[in-house]
PDB file of C-alpha atoms in Angstrom:
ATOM      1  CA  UNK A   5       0.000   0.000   0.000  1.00 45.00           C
ATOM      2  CA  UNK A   6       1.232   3.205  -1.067  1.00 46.00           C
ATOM      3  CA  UNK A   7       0.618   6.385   1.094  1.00 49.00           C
ATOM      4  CA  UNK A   8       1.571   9.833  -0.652  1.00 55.00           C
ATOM      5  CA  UNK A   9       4.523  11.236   1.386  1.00 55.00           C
ATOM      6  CA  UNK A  10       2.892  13.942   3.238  1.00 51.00           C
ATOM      7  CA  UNK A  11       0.538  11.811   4.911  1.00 48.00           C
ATOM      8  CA  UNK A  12       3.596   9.086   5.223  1.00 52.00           C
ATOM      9  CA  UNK A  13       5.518  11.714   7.184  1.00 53.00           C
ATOM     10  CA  UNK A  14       2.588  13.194   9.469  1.00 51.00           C
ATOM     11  CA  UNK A  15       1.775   9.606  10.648  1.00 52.00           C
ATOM     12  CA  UNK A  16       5.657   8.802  11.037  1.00 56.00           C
ATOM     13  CA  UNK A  17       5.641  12.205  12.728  1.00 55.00           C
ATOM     14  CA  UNK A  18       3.120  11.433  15.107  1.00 48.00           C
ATOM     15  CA  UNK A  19       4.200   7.808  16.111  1.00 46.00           C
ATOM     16  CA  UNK A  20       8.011   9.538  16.870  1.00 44.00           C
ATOM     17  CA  UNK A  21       6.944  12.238  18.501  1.00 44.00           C
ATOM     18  CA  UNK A  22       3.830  10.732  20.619  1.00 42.00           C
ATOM     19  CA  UNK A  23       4.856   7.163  21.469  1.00 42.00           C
ATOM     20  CA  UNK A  24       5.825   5.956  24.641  1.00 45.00           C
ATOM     21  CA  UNK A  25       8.178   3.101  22.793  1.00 56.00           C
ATOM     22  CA  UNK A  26      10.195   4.132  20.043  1.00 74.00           C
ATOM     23  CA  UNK A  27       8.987   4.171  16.287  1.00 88.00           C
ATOM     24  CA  UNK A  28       8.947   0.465  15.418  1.00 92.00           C
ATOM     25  CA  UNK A  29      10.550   0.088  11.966  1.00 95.00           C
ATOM     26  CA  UNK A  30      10.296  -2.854   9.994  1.00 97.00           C
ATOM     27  CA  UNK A  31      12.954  -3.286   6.918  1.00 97.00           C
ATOM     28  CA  UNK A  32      11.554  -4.451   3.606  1.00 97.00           C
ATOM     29  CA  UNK A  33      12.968  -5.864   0.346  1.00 97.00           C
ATOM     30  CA  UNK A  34      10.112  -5.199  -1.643  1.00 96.00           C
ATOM     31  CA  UNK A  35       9.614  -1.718  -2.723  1.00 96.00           C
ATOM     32  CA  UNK A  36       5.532  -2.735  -3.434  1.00 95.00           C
ATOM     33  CA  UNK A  37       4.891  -3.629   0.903  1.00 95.00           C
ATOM     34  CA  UNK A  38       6.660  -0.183   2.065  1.00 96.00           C
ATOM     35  CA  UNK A  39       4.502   2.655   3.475  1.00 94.00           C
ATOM     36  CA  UNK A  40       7.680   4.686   2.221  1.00 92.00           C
ATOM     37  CA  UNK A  41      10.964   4.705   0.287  1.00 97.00           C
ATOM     38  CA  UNK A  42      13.654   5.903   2.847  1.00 97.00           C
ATOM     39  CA  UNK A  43      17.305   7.226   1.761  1.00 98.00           C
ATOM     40  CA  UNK A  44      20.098   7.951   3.602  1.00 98.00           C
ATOM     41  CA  UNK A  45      22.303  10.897   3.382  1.00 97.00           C
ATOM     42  CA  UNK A  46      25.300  11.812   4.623  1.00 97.00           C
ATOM     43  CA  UNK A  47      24.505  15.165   5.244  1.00 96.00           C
ATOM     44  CA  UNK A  48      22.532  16.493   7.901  1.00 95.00           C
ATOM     45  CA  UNK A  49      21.242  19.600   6.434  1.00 94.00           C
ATOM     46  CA  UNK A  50      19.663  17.578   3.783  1.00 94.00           C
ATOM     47  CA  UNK A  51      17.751  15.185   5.935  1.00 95.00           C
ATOM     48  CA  UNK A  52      14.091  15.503   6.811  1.00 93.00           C
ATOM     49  CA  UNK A  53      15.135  13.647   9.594  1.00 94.00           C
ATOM     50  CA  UNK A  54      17.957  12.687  12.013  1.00 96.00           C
ATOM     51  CA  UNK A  55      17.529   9.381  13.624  1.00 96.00           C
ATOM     52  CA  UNK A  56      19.508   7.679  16.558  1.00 96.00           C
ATOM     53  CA  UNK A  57      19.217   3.600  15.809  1.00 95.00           C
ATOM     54  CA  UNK A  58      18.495   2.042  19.462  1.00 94.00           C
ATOM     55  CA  UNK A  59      18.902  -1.161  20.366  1.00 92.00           C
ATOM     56  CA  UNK A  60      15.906  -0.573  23.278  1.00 90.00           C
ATOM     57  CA  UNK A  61      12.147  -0.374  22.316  1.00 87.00           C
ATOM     58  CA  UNK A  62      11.431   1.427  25.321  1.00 86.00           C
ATOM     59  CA  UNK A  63      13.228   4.565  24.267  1.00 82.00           C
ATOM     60  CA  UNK A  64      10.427   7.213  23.725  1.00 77.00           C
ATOM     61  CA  UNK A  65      12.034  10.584  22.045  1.00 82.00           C
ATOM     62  CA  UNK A  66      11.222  11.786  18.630  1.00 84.00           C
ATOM     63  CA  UNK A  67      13.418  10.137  15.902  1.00 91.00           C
ATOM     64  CA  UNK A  68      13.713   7.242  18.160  1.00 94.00           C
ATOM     65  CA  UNK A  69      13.805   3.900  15.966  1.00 94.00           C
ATOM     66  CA  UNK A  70      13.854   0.657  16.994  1.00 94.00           C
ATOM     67  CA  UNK A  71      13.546  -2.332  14.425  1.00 95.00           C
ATOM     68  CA  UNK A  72      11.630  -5.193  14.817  1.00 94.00           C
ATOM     69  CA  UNK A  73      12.187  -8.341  13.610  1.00 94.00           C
ATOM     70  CA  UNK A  74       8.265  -8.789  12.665  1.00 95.00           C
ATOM     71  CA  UNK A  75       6.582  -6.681  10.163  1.00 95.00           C
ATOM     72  CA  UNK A  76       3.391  -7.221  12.543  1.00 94.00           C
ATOM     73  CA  UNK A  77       4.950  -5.496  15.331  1.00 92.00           C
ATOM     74  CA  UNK A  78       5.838  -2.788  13.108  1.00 93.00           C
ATOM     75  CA  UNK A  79       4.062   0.657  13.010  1.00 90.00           C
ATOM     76  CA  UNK A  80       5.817   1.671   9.327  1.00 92.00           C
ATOM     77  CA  UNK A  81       7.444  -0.457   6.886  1.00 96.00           C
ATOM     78  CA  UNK A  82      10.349   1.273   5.169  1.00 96.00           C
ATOM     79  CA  UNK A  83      12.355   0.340   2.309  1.00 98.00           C
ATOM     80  CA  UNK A  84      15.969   1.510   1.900  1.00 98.00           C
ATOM     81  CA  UNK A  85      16.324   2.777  -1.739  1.00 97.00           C
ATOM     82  CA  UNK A  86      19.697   4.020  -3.503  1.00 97.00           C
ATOM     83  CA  UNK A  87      18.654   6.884  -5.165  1.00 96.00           C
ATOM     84  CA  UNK A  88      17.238  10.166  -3.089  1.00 96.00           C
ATOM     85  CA  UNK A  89      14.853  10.931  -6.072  1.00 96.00           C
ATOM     86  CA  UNK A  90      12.785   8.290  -5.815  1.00 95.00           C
ATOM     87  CA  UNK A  91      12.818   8.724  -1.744  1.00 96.00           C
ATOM     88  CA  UNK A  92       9.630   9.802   0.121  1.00 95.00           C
ATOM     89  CA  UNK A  93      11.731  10.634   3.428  1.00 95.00           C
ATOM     90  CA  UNK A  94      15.847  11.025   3.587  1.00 96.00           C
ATOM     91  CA  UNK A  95      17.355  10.572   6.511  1.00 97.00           C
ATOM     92  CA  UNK A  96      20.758  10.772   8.365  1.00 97.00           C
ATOM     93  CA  UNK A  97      21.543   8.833  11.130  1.00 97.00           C
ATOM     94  CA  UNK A  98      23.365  10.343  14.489  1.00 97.00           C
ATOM     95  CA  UNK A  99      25.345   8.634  17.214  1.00 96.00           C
ATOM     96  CA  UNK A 100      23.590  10.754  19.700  1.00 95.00           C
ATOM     97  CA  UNK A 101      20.506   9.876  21.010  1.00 94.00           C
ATOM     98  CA  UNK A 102      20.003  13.851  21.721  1.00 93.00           C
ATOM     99  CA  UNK A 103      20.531  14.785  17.870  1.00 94.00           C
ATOM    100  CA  UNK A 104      17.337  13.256  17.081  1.00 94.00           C
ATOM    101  CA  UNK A 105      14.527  14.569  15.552  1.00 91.00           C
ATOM    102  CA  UNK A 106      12.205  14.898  12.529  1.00 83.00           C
ATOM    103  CA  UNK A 107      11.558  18.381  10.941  1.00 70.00           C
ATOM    104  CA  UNK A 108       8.855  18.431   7.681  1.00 56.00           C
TER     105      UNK A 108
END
């Protein structure tokens, strides 16, 4: 199922920003069962959002993720694509956990 990106990044948006667990991610292979097509830059400025990677599901700030290991458990299924242009969010990944954050 295919959601146009605004309403891909509002929901994403609010799941971040108003969960008490982190955003559970699920990885895809298949471009056709992603909610959204997800690059990742190496620059910051270019990001719509910077995420920390956690390891703990409990963590509960805004650009949070945690991924699952079951696309059930999942609350948006993402697949990584190579090329920005065909991307419906870009992201760059921190090492700090108080980088994080989504702006749209």
């Amino acid at each position: 199922m295919y959601l146009p990106r605004f309403l891909f990044l509002t929901i994403l948006g609010c799941f971040i920003a108003s969960s008490a667990i982190a955003a559970q991610i699920f990885i895809t292979n298949y471009p056709s069962e992603a909610n959204a097509k997800v690059f990742v830059t190496k620059y910051q400025s270019e990001a719509n959002c910077i995420v920390y990677d956690t390891q703990y599901s409990s963590d509960n700030e805004p650009g949070v993720w945690f991924y699952t290991k079951y696309k059930s458990d999942a609350r948006a299924i993402i697949y990584y694509t190579q090329y920005k242009s065909e991307a419906d969010l870009i992201v760059y990944f921190t090492k700090y956990k108080s980088d994080a954050r989504c702006r749209y």
